Short mmCIF file of C-alpha atoms in Angstrom, two decimals:
data_model
loop_
_atom_site.label_atom_id
_atom_site.label_comp_id
_atom_site.label_asym_id
_atom_site.label_seq_id
_atom_site.Cartn_x
_atom_site.Cartn_y
_atom_site.Cartn_z
CA UNK A 14 13.84 5.95 -43.29
CA UNK A 15 14.96 5.55 -39.73
CA UNK A 16 16.45 9.00 -40.03
CA UNK A 17 13.10 10.45 -41.04
CA UNK A 18 11.34 8.65 -38.27
CA UNK A 19 13.85 9.98 -35.80
CA UNK A 20 13.51 13.51 -37.14
CA UNK A 21 9.78 13.36 -36.73
CA UNK A 22 9.55 11.63 -33.36
CA UNK A 23 12.79 12.31 -31.53
CA UNK A 24 11.23 14.66 -29.00
CA UNK A 25 8.45 12.23 -28.14
CA UNK A 26 10.87 9.31 -27.91
CA UNK A 27 13.15 11.21 -25.59
CA UNK A 28 10.19 12.29 -23.49
CA UNK A 29 8.85 8.75 -23.17
CA UNK A 30 12.33 7.53 -22.26
CA UNK A 31 12.59 10.20 -19.57
CA UNK A 32 9.17 9.29 -18.14
CA UNK A 33 9.99 5.60 -18.18
CA UNK A 34 13.32 6.19 -16.48
CA UNK A 35 11.67 8.32 -13.80
CA UNK A 36 8.98 5.70 -13.19
CA UNK A 37 11.65 3.01 -12.92
CA UNK A 38 13.63 5.16 -10.52
CA UNK A 39 10.51 5.62 -8.37
CA UNK A 40 9.89 1.90 -8.40
CA UNK A 41 13.45 1.13 -7.34
CA UNK A 42 13.28 3.63 -4.51
CA UNK A 43 9.83 2.43 -3.43
CA UNK A 44 8.30 5.80 -4.19
CA UNK A 45 10.25 7.58 -1.46
CA UNK A 46 10.05 10.89 -3.36
CA UNK A 47 6.30 10.53 -3.87
CA UNK A 48 5.86 9.80 -0.18
CA UNK A 49 7.77 12.94 0.76
CA UNK A 50 5.76 14.95 -1.77
CA UNK A 51 2.54 13.60 -0.29
CA UNK A 52 3.76 14.58 3.16
CA UNK A 53 4.53 18.11 1.96
CA UNK A 54 1.26 18.58 0.13
CA UNK A 55 -0.93 17.28 2.95
CA UNK A 56 0.96 19.19 5.64
CA UNK A 57 -1.38 22.22 5.64
CA UNK A 58 -4.40 19.91 5.87
CA UNK A 59 -3.30 18.38 9.13
CA UNK A 60 -4.79 20.90 11.47
CA UNK A 61 -5.01 18.83 14.61
CA UNK A 62 -1.36 17.93 14.60
CA UNK A 63 -1.13 17.03 18.24
CA UNK A 64 -1.63 13.54 19.56
CA UNK A 65 -4.86 13.09 21.48
CA UNK A 66 -4.37 13.21 25.21
CA UNK A 67 -5.05 10.03 27.07
CA UNK A 68 -8.74 10.13 27.71
CA UNK A 69 -9.89 8.77 30.99
CA UNK A 70 -13.41 8.10 29.98
CA UNK A 71 -14.76 6.65 33.20
CA UNK A 72 -13.90 5.64 36.70
CA UNK A 73 -13.49 1.99 35.81
CA UNK A 74 -10.82 2.75 33.20
CA UNK A 75 -9.06 4.94 35.70
CA UNK A 76 -9.07 2.20 38.26
CA UNK A 77 -7.73 -0.38 35.81
CA UNK A 78 -5.04 1.99 34.65
CA UNK A 79 -3.88 2.57 38.18
CA UNK A 80 -3.77 -1.12 38.87
CA UNK A 81 -1.85 -1.64 35.66
CA UNK A 82 0.71 0.97 36.67
CA UNK A 83 1.08 -0.74 40.02
CA UNK A 84 1.61 -4.12 38.39
CA UNK A 85 4.04 -2.71 35.86
CA UNK A 86 6.13 -1.19 38.61
CA UNK A 87 6.10 -4.45 40.50
CA UNK A 88 7.02 -6.40 37.39
CA UNK A 89 9.89 -4.02 36.74
CA UNK A 90 11.19 -4.54 40.26
CA UNK A 91 11.02 -8.29 39.98
CA UNK A 92 12.84 -8.18 36.65
CA UNK A 93 15.60 -6.07 38.13
CA UNK A 94 15.88 -8.49 41.04
CA UNK A 95 16.20 -11.37 38.59
CA UNK A 96 18.91 -9.47 36.79
CA UNK A 97 16.95 -9.14 33.56
CA UNK A 98 17.23 -5.94 31.65
CA UNK A 99 14.49 -3.50 32.32
CA UNK A 100 11.93 -3.23 29.55
CA UNK A 101 12.71 -0.33 27.25
CA UNK A 102 9.33 1.30 27.23
CA UNK A 103 10.59 4.81 26.74
CA UNK A 104 11.31 6.58 23.51
CA UNK A 105 7.97 6.15 21.82
CA UNK A 106 7.38 8.54 18.93
CA UNK A 107 3.74 9.52 18.39
CA UNK A 108 3.04 9.68 14.66
CA UNK A 109 -0.03 10.86 12.74
CA UNK A 110 -1.45 8.60 10.05
CA UNK A 111 -1.26 10.60 6.82
CA UNK A 112 -2.00 8.12 4.07
CA UNK A 113 -2.97 4.60 3.17
CA UNK A 114 -2.09 1.93 0.62
CA UNK A 115 -2.38 2.81 -3.06
CA UNK A 116 -4.19 -0.41 -3.88
CA UNK A 117 -6.99 -2.47 -2.43
CA UNK A 118 -5.08 -5.61 -1.60
CA UNK A 119 -2.32 -4.58 0.75
CA UNK A 120 -2.64 -3.00 4.14
CA UNK A 121 -0.22 -0.16 4.72
CA UNK A 122 -0.39 3.20 6.36
CA UNK A 123 1.91 6.15 5.83
CA UNK A 124 2.80 8.02 8.98
CA UNK A 125 4.13 11.54 9.23
CA UNK A 126 7.34 10.73 11.10
CA UNK A 127 10.49 9.33 9.60
CA UNK A 128 14.25 9.02 9.78
CA UNK A 129 14.50 12.54 11.23
CA UNK A 130 12.64 11.30 14.30
CA UNK A 131 14.87 8.28 14.65
CA UNK A 132 12.45 5.77 13.15
CA UNK A 133 14.13 2.77 11.54
CA UNK A 134 13.04 -0.11 9.37
CA UNK A 135 11.85 -2.82 11.74
CA UNK A 136 10.56 -0.50 14.47
CA UNK A 137 7.40 -1.93 16.04
CA UNK A 138 4.25 0.21 15.92
CA UNK A 139 1.44 0.25 18.46
CA UNK A 140 -1.80 2.15 18.91
CA UNK A 141 -4.65 2.27 21.34
CA UNK A 142 -5.67 -1.37 21.60
CA UNK A 143 -2.29 -2.95 21.05
CA UNK A 144 0.03 -4.00 18.27
CA UNK A 145 -0.73 -2.60 14.81
CA UNK A 146 2.34 -3.39 12.71
CA UNK A 147 5.95 -2.56 11.99
CA UNK A 148 7.95 -0.15 9.84
CA UNK A 149 9.09 -1.41 6.44
CA UNK A 150 10.27 1.80 4.79
CA UNK A 151 11.56 5.12 6.03
CA UNK A 152 12.04 8.46 4.28
CA UNK A 153 13.19 11.65 6.06
CA UNK A 154 9.67 12.72 7.08
CA UNK A 155 7.45 9.70 6.51
CA UNK A 156 7.46 5.97 7.12
CA UNK A 157 5.44 3.09 5.81
CA UNK A 158 3.86 0.73 8.32
CA UNK A 159 2.98 -2.81 7.32
CA UNK A 160 -0.20 -3.37 9.29
CA UNK A 161 -0.69 -6.57 11.23
CA UNK A 162 -3.84 -7.06 9.13
CA UNK A 163 -1.82 -7.44 5.90
CA UNK A 164 -1.83 -11.06 4.71
CA UNK A 165 1.95 -10.92 4.35
CA UNK A 166 2.48 -9.94 7.96
CA UNK A 167 2.88 -12.66 10.51
CA UNK A 168 3.49 -12.05 14.16
CA UNK A 169 4.29 -14.51 16.92
CA UNK A 170 1.35 -14.74 19.31
CA UNK A 171 0.16 -16.54 22.39
CA UNK A 172 -3.20 -17.17 24.03
CA UNK A 173 -2.82 -15.83 27.55
CA UNK A 174 -5.13 -18.22 29.39
CA UNK A 175 -3.73 -21.47 27.98
CA UNK A 176 -0.22 -20.22 27.06
CA UNK A 177 -0.75 -21.77 23.61
CA UNK A 178 1.80 -20.50 21.08
CA UNK A 179 1.17 -19.72 17.44
CA UNK A 180 1.32 -16.88 14.99
CA UNK A 181 -1.25 -14.50 13.57
CA UNK A 182 -1.58 -13.64 9.88
CA UNK A 183 -3.69 -10.82 8.50
CA UNK A 184 -6.78 -11.35 6.37
CA UNK A 185 -7.06 -7.78 5.03
CA UNK A 186 -9.99 -7.22 7.42
CA UNK A 187 -10.15 -6.45 11.12
CA UNK A 188 -9.74 -10.15 11.87
CA UNK A 189 -6.55 -12.17 11.98
CA UNK A 190 -6.04 -15.86 11.51
CA UNK A 191 -4.07 -17.49 14.30
CA UNK A 192 -2.35 -20.77 13.54
CA UNK A 193 -1.22 -22.95 16.41
CA UNK A 194 1.70 -25.28 16.82
CA UNK A 195 -0.18 -28.01 18.62
CA UNK A 196 -3.22 -30.04 17.78
CA UNK A 197 -5.35 -30.42 20.87
CA UNK A 198 -6.35 -26.96 21.87
CA UNK A 199 -8.08 -25.73 24.97
CA UNK A 200 -8.54 -22.31 23.36
CA UNK A 201 -12.09 -20.98 23.41
CA UNK A 202 -13.76 -17.85 22.02
CA UNK A 203 -13.17 -14.89 24.29
CA UNK A 204 -9.55 -15.76 25.08
CA UNK A 205 -7.08 -12.90 24.86
CA UNK A 206 -4.22 -13.06 22.35
CA UNK A 207 -0.93 -11.24 23.00
CA UNK A 208 2.49 -11.17 21.34
CA UNK A 209 4.60 -14.14 22.34
CA UNK A 210 8.08 -14.27 23.74
CA UNK A 211 9.41 -15.88 20.57
CA UNK A 212 8.49 -12.84 18.53
CA UNK A 213 11.57 -11.10 17.21
CA UNK A 214 9.82 -7.85 16.45
CA UNK A 215 7.61 -7.19 19.42
CA UNK A 216 8.08 -7.25 23.14
CA UNK A 217 6.20 -10.20 24.68
CA UNK A 218 2.77 -9.65 26.19
CA UNK A 219 1.48 -6.78 24.04
CA UNK A 220 -2.24 -7.14 23.43
CA UNK A 221 -3.37 -8.08 19.92
CA UNK A 222 -7.00 -9.16 20.07
CA UNK A 223 -9.66 -11.58 21.24
CA UNK A 224 -10.42 -15.07 19.89
CA UNK A 225 -13.72 -15.09 17.98
CA UNK A 226 -13.92 -18.70 16.88
CA UNK A 227 -11.73 -21.78 16.83
CA UNK A 228 -11.39 -24.28 13.99
CA UNK A 229 -9.93 -27.52 15.37
CA UNK A 230 -10.31 -29.31 12.06
CA UNK A 231 -8.35 -26.83 9.96
CA UNK A 232 -5.53 -28.36 7.95
CA UNK A 233 -2.60 -28.59 8.46
CA UNK A 234 -2.92 -26.99 11.88
CA UNK A 235 -5.79 -25.77 14.01
CA UNK A 236 -6.61 -22.11 13.54
CA UNK A 237 -8.62 -19.42 15.27
CA UNK A 238 -10.10 -16.14 14.15
CA UNK A 239 -8.84 -13.26 16.26
CA UNK A 240 -10.63 -9.94 16.32
CA UNK A 241 -8.16 -7.06 16.53
CA UNK A 242 -8.39 -4.75 19.52
CA UNK A 243 -7.14 -1.72 17.62
CA UNK A 244 -9.65 -0.16 15.18
CA UNK A 245 -7.13 -0.68 12.41
CA UNK A 246 -9.08 1.03 9.64
CA UNK A 247 -9.76 4.18 11.62
CA UNK A 248 -6.51 4.87 13.41
CA UNK A 249 -5.33 8.46 13.35
CA UNK A 250 -2.29 8.21 15.60
CA UNK A 251 0.23 5.48 16.22
CA UNK A 252 3.18 5.03 18.54
CA UNK A 253 6.48 3.98 16.99
CA UNK A 254 9.26 2.48 19.12
CA UNK A 255 12.49 3.28 17.28
CA UNK A 256 14.64 1.88 20.09
CA UNK A 257 13.28 -1.59 19.51
CA UNK A 258 13.95 -1.76 15.79
CA UNK A 259 15.11 -5.15 14.63
CA UNK A 260 18.03 -5.20 12.22
CA UNK A 261 16.70 -5.84 8.78
CA UNK A 262 18.69 -6.91 5.77
CA UNK A 263 18.02 -5.99 2.16
CA UNK A 264 14.90 -4.21 3.24
CA UNK A 265 12.22 -2.38 1.39
CA UNK A 266 14.51 0.31 0.12
CA UNK A 267 16.75 2.29 2.37
CA UNK A 268 15.94 5.30 0.26
CA UNK A 269 18.45 4.57 -2.46
CA UNK A 270 17.19 1.19 -3.47
CA UNK A 271 20.68 -0.18 -3.15
CA UNK A 272 19.69 -2.84 -0.71
CA UNK A 273 16.63 -4.07 -2.47
CA UNK A 274 16.74 -6.80 -5.01
CA UNK A 275 15.49 -6.06 -8.45
CA UNK A 276 12.10 -7.68 -8.31
CA UNK A 277 10.98 -6.91 -4.94
CA UNK A 278 12.38 -8.01 -1.82
CA UNK A 279 13.91 -11.03 -0.33
CA UNK A 280 11.67 -13.72 0.92
CA UNK A 281 11.07 -13.92 4.59
CA UNK A 282 10.13 -17.50 4.62
CA UNK A 283 12.81 -20.05 4.84
CA UNK A 284 10.98 -23.23 4.07
CA UNK A 285 11.65 -25.96 6.52
CA UNK A 286 11.06 -29.58 5.89
CA UNK B 24 4.52 53.41 -27.48
CA UNK B 25 1.93 50.79 -27.05
CA UNK B 26 3.83 48.48 -29.31
CA UNK B 27 6.77 48.57 -27.01
CA UNK B 28 4.87 46.97 -24.22
CA UNK B 29 5.79 43.33 -23.85
CA UNK B 30 3.10 41.31 -25.47
CA UNK B 31 1.59 38.46 -23.52
CA UNK B 32 3.32 35.37 -24.79
CA UNK B 33 1.16 32.31 -24.65
CA UNK B 34 3.31 29.44 -23.44
CA UNK B 35 4.16 26.78 -25.98
CA UNK B 36 1.05 24.56 -25.92
CA UNK B 37 3.11 21.38 -26.23
CA UNK B 38 5.22 22.25 -23.25
CA UNK B 39 2.12 23.21 -21.32
CA UNK B 40 0.53 19.94 -22.34
CA UNK B 41 3.36 17.85 -20.88
CA UNK B 42 3.27 19.93 -17.75
CA UNK B 43 -0.44 19.20 -17.42
CA UNK B 44 0.17 15.50 -18.07
CA UNK B 45 2.82 15.27 -15.36
CA UNK B 46 0.84 17.31 -12.84
CA UNK B 47 -2.36 15.34 -13.40
CA UNK B 48 -0.50 12.05 -12.86
CA UNK B 49 0.99 13.48 -9.67
CA UNK B 50 -2.48 14.54 -8.54
CA UNK B 51 -3.70 10.97 -9.09
CA UNK B 52 -0.74 9.60 -7.12
CA UNK B 53 -1.53 11.88 -4.18
CA UNK B 54 -5.23 11.04 -4.37
CA UNK B 55 -4.49 7.33 -4.34
CA UNK B 56 -2.53 7.64 -1.10
CA UNK B 57 -5.31 9.59 0.58
CA UNK B 58 -8.78 8.49 1.52
CA UNK B 59 -11.02 11.47 0.95
CA UNK B 60 -14.53 11.23 2.34
CA UNK B 61 -16.92 9.97 -0.31
CA UNK B 62 -14.27 8.19 -2.34
CA UNK B 63 -14.69 4.93 -0.49
CA UNK B 64 -17.21 2.15 -0.77
CA UNK B 65 -17.01 -0.81 1.58
CA UNK B 66 -13.45 0.27 2.50
CA UNK B 67 -12.41 0.17 -1.15
CA UNK B 68 -11.38 3.44 -2.71
CA UNK B 69 -11.08 4.87 -6.20
CA UNK B 70 -8.33 3.46 -8.39
CA UNK B 71 -7.14 6.90 -9.48
CA UNK B 72 -4.19 5.77 -11.58
CA UNK B 73 -6.44 3.44 -13.56
CA UNK B 74 -8.88 6.31 -14.13
CA UNK B 75 -6.00 8.38 -15.50
CA UNK B 76 -4.90 5.61 -17.88
CA UNK B 77 -8.47 5.35 -19.21
CA UNK B 78 -8.76 9.13 -19.61
CA UNK B 79 -5.50 9.18 -21.54
CA UNK B 80 -6.21 6.18 -23.73
CA UNK B 81 -9.71 7.02 -24.95
CA UNK B 82 -8.31 9.34 -27.58
CA UNK B 83 -4.98 7.67 -28.32
CA UNK B 84 -3.32 4.78 -30.13
CA UNK B 85 -2.67 1.30 -28.79
CA UNK B 86 1.01 2.03 -28.29
CA UNK B 87 0.33 5.26 -26.44
CA UNK B 88 -2.15 3.46 -24.20
CA UNK B 89 0.36 0.72 -23.48
CA UNK B 90 3.16 3.17 -22.65
CA UNK B 91 0.91 5.09 -20.26
CA UNK B 92 -0.10 1.81 -18.61
CA UNK B 93 3.52 0.78 -18.25
CA UNK B 94 4.63 4.07 -16.69
CA UNK B 95 1.70 4.38 -14.30
CA UNK B 96 1.99 0.69 -13.44
CA UNK B 97 5.59 1.22 -12.38
CA UNK B 98 4.51 4.21 -10.31
CA UNK B 99 1.76 2.21 -8.59
CA UNK B 100 4.28 -0.55 -7.89
CA UNK B 101 6.55 2.02 -6.29
CA UNK B 102 3.75 3.08 -3.97
CA UNK B 103 2.78 -0.44 -2.92
CA UNK B 104 4.81 -3.53 -3.66
CA UNK B 105 6.47 -4.76 -6.82
CA UNK B 106 4.97 -8.20 -6.58
CA UNK B 107 2.46 -8.86 -8.01
CA UNK B 108 2.99 -5.96 -10.38
CA UNK B 109 0.32 -3.47 -11.38
CA UNK B 110 1.98 -3.00 -14.78
CA UNK B 111 0.20 -5.89 -16.45
CA UNK B 112 -3.27 -4.69 -15.45
CA UNK B 113 -2.72 -1.06 -16.40
CA UNK B 114 -1.13 -1.92 -19.77
CA UNK B 115 -4.16 -4.09 -20.53
CA UNK B 116 -6.43 -1.21 -19.52
CA UNK B 117 -4.54 1.24 -21.78
CA UNK B 118 -4.53 -1.07 -24.79
CA UNK B 119 -8.14 -2.14 -24.48
CA UNK B 120 -9.40 1.40 -23.97
CA UNK B 121 -7.51 2.55 -27.05
CA UNK B 122 -8.97 -0.39 -28.99
CA UNK B 123 -12.51 0.48 -27.96
CA UNK B 124 -11.97 3.99 -29.18
CA UNK B 125 -10.57 2.72 -32.48
CA UNK B 126 -13.69 0.69 -33.06
CA UNK B 127 -15.78 3.82 -32.56
CA UNK B 128 -18.12 1.93 -30.31
CA UNK B 129 -18.15 4.79 -27.96
CA UNK B 130 -17.65 8.48 -27.70
CA UNK B 131 -15.78 10.55 -25.21
CA UNK B 132 -18.71 11.69 -23.16
CA UNK B 133 -19.33 11.39 -19.47
CA UNK B 134 -21.34 8.22 -19.57
CA UNK B 135 -19.12 6.22 -21.85
CA UNK B 136 -15.99 7.15 -19.92
CA UNK B 137 -17.71 6.03 -16.72
CA UNK B 138 -18.74 2.78 -18.40
CA UNK B 139 -15.22 2.09 -19.65
CA UNK B 140 -13.81 2.82 -16.21
CA UNK B 141 -16.32 0.43 -14.67
CA UNK B 142 -15.27 -2.40 -16.98
CA UNK B 143 -11.55 -1.62 -16.74
CA UNK B 144 -11.63 -1.56 -12.93
CA UNK B 145 -12.99 -5.08 -12.96
CA UNK B 146 -10.41 -6.10 -15.55
CA UNK B 147 -7.43 -4.69 -13.67
CA UNK B 148 -8.50 -6.18 -10.33
CA UNK B 149 -9.04 -9.53 -12.02
CA UNK B 150 -5.57 -9.47 -13.52
CA UNK B 151 -4.16 -8.66 -10.08
CA UNK B 152 -6.09 -11.51 -8.47
CA UNK B 153 -4.94 -13.92 -11.19
CA UNK B 154 -1.36 -12.93 -10.49
CA UNK B 155 -1.93 -13.56 -6.80
CA UNK B 156 -3.37 -16.96 -7.63
CA UNK B 157 -0.82 -18.20 -10.12
CA UNK B 158 2.42 -16.45 -9.31
CA UNK B 159 4.48 -17.75 -6.49
CA UNK B 160 3.77 -15.42 -3.64
CA UNK B 161 7.36 -14.60 -2.96
CA UNK B 162 6.94 -11.76 -0.60
CA UNK B 163 8.82 -8.86 -0.53
CA UNK B 164 9.33 -8.10 3.08
CA UNK B 165 12.59 -7.46 4.82
CA UNK B 166 14.68 -10.20 6.30
CA UNK B 167 15.26 -10.00 10.00
CA UNK B 168 18.68 -11.07 11.15
CA UNK B 169 20.61 -11.11 14.35
CA UNK B 170 18.25 -13.44 16.13
CA UNK B 171 19.82 -16.78 15.57
CA UNK B 172 17.80 -19.03 13.38
CA UNK B 173 15.12 -16.53 12.61
CA UNK B 174 14.67 -15.35 9.10
CA UNK B 175 11.10 -14.15 9.20
CA UNK B 176 9.64 -10.71 9.62
CA UNK B 177 8.43 -12.05 12.84
CA UNK B 178 8.90 -15.69 13.00
CA UNK B 179 8.08 -18.42 15.35
CA UNK B 180 10.18 -20.87 13.50
CA UNK B 181 12.31 -21.22 16.51
CA UNK B 182 14.08 -24.53 16.40
CA UNK B 183 12.68 -25.55 19.78
CA UNK B 184 9.14 -24.95 18.74
CA UNK B 185 9.19 -26.58 15.35
CA UNK B 186 11.10 -29.62 16.49
CA UNK B 187 8.79 -30.10 19.38
CA UNK B 188 5.86 -30.16 17.03
CA UNK B 189 4.75 -33.23 15.14
CA UNK B 190 3.02 -31.23 12.49
CA UNK B 191 5.82 -30.75 9.97
CA UNK B 192 5.49 -27.05 10.35
CA UNK B 193 5.15 -24.77 7.34
CA UNK B 194 4.26 -21.17 7.88
CA UNK B 195 1.52 -19.72 5.70
CA UNK B 196 1.95 -16.21 4.47
CA UNK B 197 0.21 -13.97 1.98
CA UNK B 198 -3.26 -14.47 0.58
CA UNK B 199 -4.49 -18.04 0.84
CA UNK B 200 -6.16 -19.43 -2.30
CA UNK B 201 -9.53 -19.51 -0.55
CA UNK B 202 -9.26 -15.83 0.36
CA UNK B 203 -8.34 -14.36 -3.03
CA UNK B 204 -11.57 -14.68 -5.01
CA UNK B 205 -14.04 -13.62 -2.31
CA UNK B 206 -11.88 -10.54 -1.77
CA UNK B 207 -11.61 -10.01 -5.53
CA UNK B 208 -15.39 -9.94 -5.81
CA UNK B 209 -15.70 -7.25 -3.19
CA UNK B 210 -12.74 -5.20 -4.39
CA UNK B 211 -13.59 -5.38 -8.10
CA UNK B 212 -17.22 -4.41 -7.68
CA UNK B 213 -16.68 -1.62 -5.15
CA UNK B 214 -13.71 -0.25 -7.04
CA UNK B 215 -15.65 -0.32 -10.31
CA UNK B 216 -18.62 1.56 -8.84
CA UNK B 217 -16.68 4.16 -6.95
CA UNK B 218 -14.06 4.69 -9.70
CA UNK B 219 -16.65 5.18 -12.41
CA UNK B 220 -18.49 7.70 -10.23
CA UNK B 221 -15.33 9.75 -9.68
CA UNK B 222 -13.82 9.23 -13.14
CA UNK B 223 -15.23 12.47 -14.66
CA UNK B 224 -13.21 14.48 -12.14
CA UNK B 225 -10.04 13.40 -13.95
CA UNK B 226 -11.34 12.48 -17.39
CA UNK B 227 -13.47 15.54 -18.16
CA UNK B 228 -10.97 18.37 -17.69
CA UNK B 229 -8.14 16.39 -19.28
CA UNK B 230 -10.14 15.50 -22.34
CA UNK B 231 -11.49 19.03 -22.74
CA UNK B 232 -7.92 20.27 -22.69
CA UNK B 233 -6.70 17.69 -25.22
CA UNK B 234 -9.67 18.42 -27.45
CA UNK B 235 -8.84 22.11 -27.37
CA UNK B 236 -5.16 21.40 -28.03
CA UNK B 237 -5.98 19.22 -31.02
CA UNK B 238 -8.28 21.82 -32.51
CA UNK B 239 -5.86 24.66 -31.98
CA UNK B 240 -3.12 22.74 -33.78
CA UNK B 241 -5.33 21.90 -36.72
CA UNK B 242 -5.83 25.59 -37.47
CA UNK B 243 -3.68 26.97 -40.25
CA UNK B 244 -0.86 29.05 -38.90
#
């Protein structure tokens, strides 16, 4: 009986097994092949494949930029005098956004630069407006960026005016939720939020957004809503900083899936009591 | 003389069929990574892989629907994150669609496919949201090492900070319970509308082809 069944259905069974095995392989490699395929297929569609030149829209911007340059140079000098290492600002790779997340709950983008351009897992990503996320997967020509607006992303942040420390977590919109470490806050709407010096991924002082509202009563800690500077849903180009990649263990697939644990990836949170 | 000319050999329809199956799934994968103009509603785009599972299952058995859901679920996991998995939702979509067809409630026309897709989009997003609610959100992001005590993607759990705080610090990560269902409402409804509008693009040609294939194989040889 089994023999008859096999005679009748062997080709279909084998085919299903092959499809299942391929799907499993894709899952274990985090779809690296599909990402590369997507890159190849969409290549001819990317006509304007040059990063937009810095646009100096008006005189005020120009003035502020010049002052910023001045201050940066001064800061650099002071750092050198203090014996601190100069900030590694060079080596940014401009990357076009080529794709987005394949579901409605997570916030990723695919960018058209990868391992060939020196991008590594853990490289921070910025765009006009400030921090936008970091790299969680790299294939030869593409990389996946976990956006700062993803609920699983959390980035160390600080309110510039009051120096209040905290971290920002995404809400899958263009607003972040900032949680603070202290209870009595002097933070008010309009305050600027930047990356903090305790962030392991980002250099301190990179702009993130502006406080929209503060909730002192939130439990267990006070929170604030932070509106992102970068138009995160409409970005077409991003800057990746491969030189600043943080070493990451057991990451989202190094291409061969060897590092990743069977059901997804290691937990980032080490609960503290 | 004429006989000697090589006759046009139609490719084996079964082989061609599997080729079409694989290519159409690939097309859905590529579509789901892109955001074509007109395929988005309130920042939510078409769930192409779910549309494919429905198109496949309307004329197939429960088992076939389930297998398609399983395979495409694994593929969608590979494109996003493995936790929570999309497999559960897509298997449910495949099985239920096949069941509907078995009951002969509906036919394989434009409108009924769109209606099924509408319902199945809501179903699959609900299953995803339930998983978010009830499964431990053990997230799947890389561990950062080499920075002393840190073990977070980007953590502030620096010993100095947390010890200096009297709050008994626990970092929140992932969707918070209060965020899941409002987002579900928006995602499920937008995805249902926009997916059912675009469903015929996948469902119509595939089902015409399968109809033709079925009929051609029924003919006596």
